[in-house]
PDB file of C-alpha atoms in Angstrom:
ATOM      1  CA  UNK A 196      -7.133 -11.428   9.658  1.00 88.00           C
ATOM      2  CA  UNK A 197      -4.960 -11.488   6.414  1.00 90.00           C
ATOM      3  CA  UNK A 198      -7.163 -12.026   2.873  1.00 91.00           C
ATOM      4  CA  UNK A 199      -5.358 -12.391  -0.238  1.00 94.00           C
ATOM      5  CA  UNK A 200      -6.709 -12.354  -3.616  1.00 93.00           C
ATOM      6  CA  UNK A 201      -9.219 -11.070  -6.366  1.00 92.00           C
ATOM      7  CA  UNK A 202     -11.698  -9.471  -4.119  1.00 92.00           C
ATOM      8  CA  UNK A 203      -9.213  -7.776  -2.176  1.00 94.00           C
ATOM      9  CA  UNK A 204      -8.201  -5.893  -5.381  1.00 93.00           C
ATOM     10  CA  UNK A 205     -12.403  -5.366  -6.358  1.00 92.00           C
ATOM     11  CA  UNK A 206     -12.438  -3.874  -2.796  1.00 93.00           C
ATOM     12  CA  UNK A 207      -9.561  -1.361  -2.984  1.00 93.00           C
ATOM     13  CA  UNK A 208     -10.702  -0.399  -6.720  1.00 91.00           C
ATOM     14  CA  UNK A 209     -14.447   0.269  -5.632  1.00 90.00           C
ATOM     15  CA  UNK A 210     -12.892   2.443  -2.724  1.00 88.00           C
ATOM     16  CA  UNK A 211     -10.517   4.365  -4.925  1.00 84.00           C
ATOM     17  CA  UNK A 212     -12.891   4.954  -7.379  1.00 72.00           C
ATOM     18  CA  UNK A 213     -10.347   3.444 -10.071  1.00 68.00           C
ATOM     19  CA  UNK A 214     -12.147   1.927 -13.200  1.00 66.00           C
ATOM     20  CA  UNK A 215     -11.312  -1.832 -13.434  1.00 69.00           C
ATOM     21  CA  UNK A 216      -9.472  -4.153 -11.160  1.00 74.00           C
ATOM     22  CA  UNK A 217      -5.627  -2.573 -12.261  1.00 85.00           C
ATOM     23  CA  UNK A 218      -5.201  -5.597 -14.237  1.00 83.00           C
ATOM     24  CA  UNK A 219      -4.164  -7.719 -11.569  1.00 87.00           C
ATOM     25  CA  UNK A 220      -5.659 -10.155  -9.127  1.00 89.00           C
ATOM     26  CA  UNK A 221      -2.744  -9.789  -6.524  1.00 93.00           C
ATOM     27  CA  UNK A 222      -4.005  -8.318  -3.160  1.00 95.00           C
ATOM     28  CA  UNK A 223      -3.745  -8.314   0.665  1.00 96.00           C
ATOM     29  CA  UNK A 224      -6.380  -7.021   2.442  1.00 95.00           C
ATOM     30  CA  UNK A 225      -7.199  -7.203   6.601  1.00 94.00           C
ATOM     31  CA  UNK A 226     -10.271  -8.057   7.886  1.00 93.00           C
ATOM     32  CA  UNK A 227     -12.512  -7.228  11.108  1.00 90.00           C
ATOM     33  CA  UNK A 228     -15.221  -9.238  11.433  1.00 89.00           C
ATOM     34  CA  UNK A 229     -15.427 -10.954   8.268  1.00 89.00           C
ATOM     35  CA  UNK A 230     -15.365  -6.803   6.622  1.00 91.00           C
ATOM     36  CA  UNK A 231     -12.321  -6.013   4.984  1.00 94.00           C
ATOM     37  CA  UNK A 232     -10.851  -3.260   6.529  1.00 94.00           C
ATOM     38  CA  UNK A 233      -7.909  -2.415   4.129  1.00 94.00           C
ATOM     39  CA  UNK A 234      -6.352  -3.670   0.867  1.00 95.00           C
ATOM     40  CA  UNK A 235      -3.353  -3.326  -1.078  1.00 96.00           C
ATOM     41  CA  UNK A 236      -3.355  -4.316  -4.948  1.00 95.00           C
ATOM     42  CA  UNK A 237      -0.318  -5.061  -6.490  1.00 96.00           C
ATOM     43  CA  UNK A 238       0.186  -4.564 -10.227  1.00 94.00           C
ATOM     44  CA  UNK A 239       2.207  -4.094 -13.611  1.00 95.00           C
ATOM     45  CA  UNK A 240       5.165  -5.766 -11.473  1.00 96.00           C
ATOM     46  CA  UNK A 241       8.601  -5.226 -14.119  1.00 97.00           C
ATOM     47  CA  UNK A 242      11.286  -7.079 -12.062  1.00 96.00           C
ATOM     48  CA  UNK A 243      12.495  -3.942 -10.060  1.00 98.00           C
ATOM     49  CA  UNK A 244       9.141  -2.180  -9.745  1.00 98.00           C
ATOM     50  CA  UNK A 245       5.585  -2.523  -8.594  1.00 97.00           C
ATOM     51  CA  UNK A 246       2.864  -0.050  -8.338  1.00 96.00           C
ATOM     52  CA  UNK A 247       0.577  -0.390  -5.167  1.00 96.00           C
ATOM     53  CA  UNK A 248      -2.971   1.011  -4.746  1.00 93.00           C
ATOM     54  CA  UNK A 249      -4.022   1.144  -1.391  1.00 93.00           C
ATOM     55  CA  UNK A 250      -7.337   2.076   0.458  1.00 92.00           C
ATOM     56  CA  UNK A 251      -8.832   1.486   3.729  1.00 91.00           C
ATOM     57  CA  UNK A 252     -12.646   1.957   4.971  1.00 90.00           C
ATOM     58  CA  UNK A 253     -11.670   5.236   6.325  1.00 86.00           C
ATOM     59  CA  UNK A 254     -10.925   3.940  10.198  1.00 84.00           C
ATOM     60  CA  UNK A 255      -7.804   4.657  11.787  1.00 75.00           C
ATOM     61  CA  UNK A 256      -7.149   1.071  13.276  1.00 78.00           C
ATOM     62  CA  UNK A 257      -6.260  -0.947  11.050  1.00 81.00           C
ATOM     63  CA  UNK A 258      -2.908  -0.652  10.430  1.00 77.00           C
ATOM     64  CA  UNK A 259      -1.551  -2.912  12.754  1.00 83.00           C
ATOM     65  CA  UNK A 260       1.994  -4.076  12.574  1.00 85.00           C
ATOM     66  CA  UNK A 261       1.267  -7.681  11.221  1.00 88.00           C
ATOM     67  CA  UNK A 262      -0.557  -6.470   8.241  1.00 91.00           C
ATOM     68  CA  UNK A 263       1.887  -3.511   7.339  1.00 91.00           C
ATOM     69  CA  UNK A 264       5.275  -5.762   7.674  1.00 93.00           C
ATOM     70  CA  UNK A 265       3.152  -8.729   5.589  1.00 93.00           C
ATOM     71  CA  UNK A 266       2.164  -5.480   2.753  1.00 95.00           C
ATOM     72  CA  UNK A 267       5.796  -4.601   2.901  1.00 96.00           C
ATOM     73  CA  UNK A 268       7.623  -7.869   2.686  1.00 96.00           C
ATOM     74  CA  UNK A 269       5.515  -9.550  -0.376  1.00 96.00           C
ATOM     75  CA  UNK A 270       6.820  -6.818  -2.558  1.00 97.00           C
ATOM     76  CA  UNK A 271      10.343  -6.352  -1.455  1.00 97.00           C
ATOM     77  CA  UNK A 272      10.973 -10.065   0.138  1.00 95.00           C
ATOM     78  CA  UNK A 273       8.919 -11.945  -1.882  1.00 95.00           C
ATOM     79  CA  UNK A 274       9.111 -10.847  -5.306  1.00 96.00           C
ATOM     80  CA  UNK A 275      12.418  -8.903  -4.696  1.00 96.00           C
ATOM     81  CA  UNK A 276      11.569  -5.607  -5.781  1.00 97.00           C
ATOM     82  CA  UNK A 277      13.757  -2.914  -5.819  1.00 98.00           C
ATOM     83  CA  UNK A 278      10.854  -0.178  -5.310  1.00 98.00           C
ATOM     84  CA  UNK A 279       7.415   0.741  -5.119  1.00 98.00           C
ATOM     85  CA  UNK A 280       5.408   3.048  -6.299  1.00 98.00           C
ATOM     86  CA  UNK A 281       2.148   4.593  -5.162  1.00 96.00           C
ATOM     87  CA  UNK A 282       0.090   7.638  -7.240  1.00 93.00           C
ATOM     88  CA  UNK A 283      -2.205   9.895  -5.456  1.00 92.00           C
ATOM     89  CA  UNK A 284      -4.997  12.227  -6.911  1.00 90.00           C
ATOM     90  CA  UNK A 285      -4.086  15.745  -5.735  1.00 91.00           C
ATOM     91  CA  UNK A 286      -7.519  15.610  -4.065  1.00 89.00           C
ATOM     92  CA  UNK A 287      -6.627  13.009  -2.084  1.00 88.00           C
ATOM     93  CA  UNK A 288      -5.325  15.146   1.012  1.00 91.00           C
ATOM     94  CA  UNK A 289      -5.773  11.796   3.177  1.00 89.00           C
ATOM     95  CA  UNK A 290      -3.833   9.932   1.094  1.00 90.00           C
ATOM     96  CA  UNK A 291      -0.999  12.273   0.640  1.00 93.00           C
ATOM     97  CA  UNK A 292      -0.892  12.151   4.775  1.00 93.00           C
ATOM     98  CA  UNK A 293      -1.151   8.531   5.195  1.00 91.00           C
ATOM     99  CA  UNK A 294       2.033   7.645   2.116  1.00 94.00           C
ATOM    100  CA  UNK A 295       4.628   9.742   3.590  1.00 96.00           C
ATOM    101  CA  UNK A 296       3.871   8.508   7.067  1.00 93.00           C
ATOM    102  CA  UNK A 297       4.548   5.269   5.816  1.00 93.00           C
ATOM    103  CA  UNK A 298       7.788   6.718   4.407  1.00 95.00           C
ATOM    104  CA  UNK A 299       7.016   7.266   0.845  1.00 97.00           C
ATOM    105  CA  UNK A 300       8.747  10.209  -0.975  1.00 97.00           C
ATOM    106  CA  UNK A 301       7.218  12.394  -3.686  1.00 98.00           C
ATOM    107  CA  UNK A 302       8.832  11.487  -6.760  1.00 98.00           C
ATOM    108  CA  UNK A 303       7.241  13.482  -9.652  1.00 98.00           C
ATOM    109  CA  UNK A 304       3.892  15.579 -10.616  1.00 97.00           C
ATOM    110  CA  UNK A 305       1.393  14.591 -13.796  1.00 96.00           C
ATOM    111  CA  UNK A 306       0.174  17.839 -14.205  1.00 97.00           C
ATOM    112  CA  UNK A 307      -3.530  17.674 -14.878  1.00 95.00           C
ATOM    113  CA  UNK A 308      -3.686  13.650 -15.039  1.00 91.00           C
ATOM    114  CA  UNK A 309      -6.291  12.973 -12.275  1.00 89.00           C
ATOM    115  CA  UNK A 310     -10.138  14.709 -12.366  1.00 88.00           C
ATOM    116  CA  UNK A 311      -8.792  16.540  -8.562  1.00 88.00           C
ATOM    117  CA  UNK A 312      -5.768  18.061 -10.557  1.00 90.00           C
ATOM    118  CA  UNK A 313      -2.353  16.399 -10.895  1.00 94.00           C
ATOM    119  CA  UNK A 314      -1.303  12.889 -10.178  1.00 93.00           C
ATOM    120  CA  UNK A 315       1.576  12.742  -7.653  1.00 96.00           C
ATOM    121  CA  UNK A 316       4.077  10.033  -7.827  1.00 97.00           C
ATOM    122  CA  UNK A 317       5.595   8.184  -4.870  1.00 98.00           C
ATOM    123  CA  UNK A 318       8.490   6.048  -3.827  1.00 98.00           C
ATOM    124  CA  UNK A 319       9.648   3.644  -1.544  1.00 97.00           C
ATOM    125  CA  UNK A 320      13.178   2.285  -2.074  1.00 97.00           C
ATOM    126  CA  UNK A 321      13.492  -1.173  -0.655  1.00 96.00           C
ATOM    127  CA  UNK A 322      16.046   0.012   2.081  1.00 94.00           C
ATOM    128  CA  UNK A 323      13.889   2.743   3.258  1.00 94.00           C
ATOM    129  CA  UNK A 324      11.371   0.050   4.175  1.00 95.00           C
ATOM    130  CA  UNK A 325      10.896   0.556   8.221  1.00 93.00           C
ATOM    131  CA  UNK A 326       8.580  -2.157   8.319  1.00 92.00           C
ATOM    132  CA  UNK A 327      10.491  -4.775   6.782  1.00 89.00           C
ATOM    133  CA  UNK A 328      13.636  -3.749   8.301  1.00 74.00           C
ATOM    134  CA  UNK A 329      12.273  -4.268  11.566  1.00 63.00           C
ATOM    135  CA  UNK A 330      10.571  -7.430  10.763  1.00 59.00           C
ATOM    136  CA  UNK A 331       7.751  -8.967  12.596  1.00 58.00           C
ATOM    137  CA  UNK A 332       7.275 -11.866  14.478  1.00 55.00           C
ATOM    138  CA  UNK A 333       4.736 -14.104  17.035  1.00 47.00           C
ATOM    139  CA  UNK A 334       6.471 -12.841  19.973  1.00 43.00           C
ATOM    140  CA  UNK A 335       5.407  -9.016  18.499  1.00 42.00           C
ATOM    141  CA  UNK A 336       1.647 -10.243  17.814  1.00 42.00           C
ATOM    142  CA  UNK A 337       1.438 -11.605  21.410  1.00 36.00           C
ATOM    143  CA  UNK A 338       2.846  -8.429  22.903  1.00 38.00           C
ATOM    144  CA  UNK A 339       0.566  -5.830  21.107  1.00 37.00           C
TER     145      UNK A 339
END
């Protein structure tokens, strides 16, 4: 079940261990059983860019393809954004994994910017989006 909102974005900061809510009260999250499950927070949107934080309770099922098409298409359908960008402690080996599966590139390094070590930058360009190029719709839901 989709959840939208201010707590979605208190979720994903408490899990990422970021310091404040990113200044934004844009999120999606999914829920299972009332528990959020996952949670994107969208912030410091500039017209053609928006950085997303993401973080999940550390299951593997949650990513179904309702939730990643409706995390996809608010940024680049909704607002219209160009790109998106994601940055991931160099500790975070999970992370790292789960962003380029998604289809996120490495863009650049902060060298020494995060307590693990660097900071590494990520992309996704809006026509590199699987997820929204494929779109997703009732008769998908009902068949998965």
């Amino acid at each position: 079940m989709l959840v939208v909102g201010k707590p979605v974005v208190e979720w994903v900061a408490s899990k990422t261990n970021e310091f404040g809510c990113f200044g934004t009260e844009i999120g999606i999250g999914w829920a299972k059983s009332g528990n959020l499950v996952a949670g994107v927070a969208y912030a410091n949107w500039n017209g053609v860019n928006v950085e997303c934080h993401i973080a999940s309770d550390g299951s593997r099922k949650w990513a179904t393809r309702e939730y990643l098409w409706t995390i996809f298409d608010y940024p680049f359908n909704q607002l219209g954004a160009k790109r998106l960008t994601v940055c991931v402690g160099e500790g975070n080996r999970d992370s790292h994994r789960f962003v380029k599966h998604l289809g996120f590139i490495l863009e650049a390094k902060l060298k020494d910017a995060h307590p693990t070590g660097d900071i590494h930058i990520y992309r996704m360009d809006r026509q590199n989006c699987r997820f929204i190029r494929k779109g997703f719709t009732n008769e998908q839901k009902l068949a998965a």
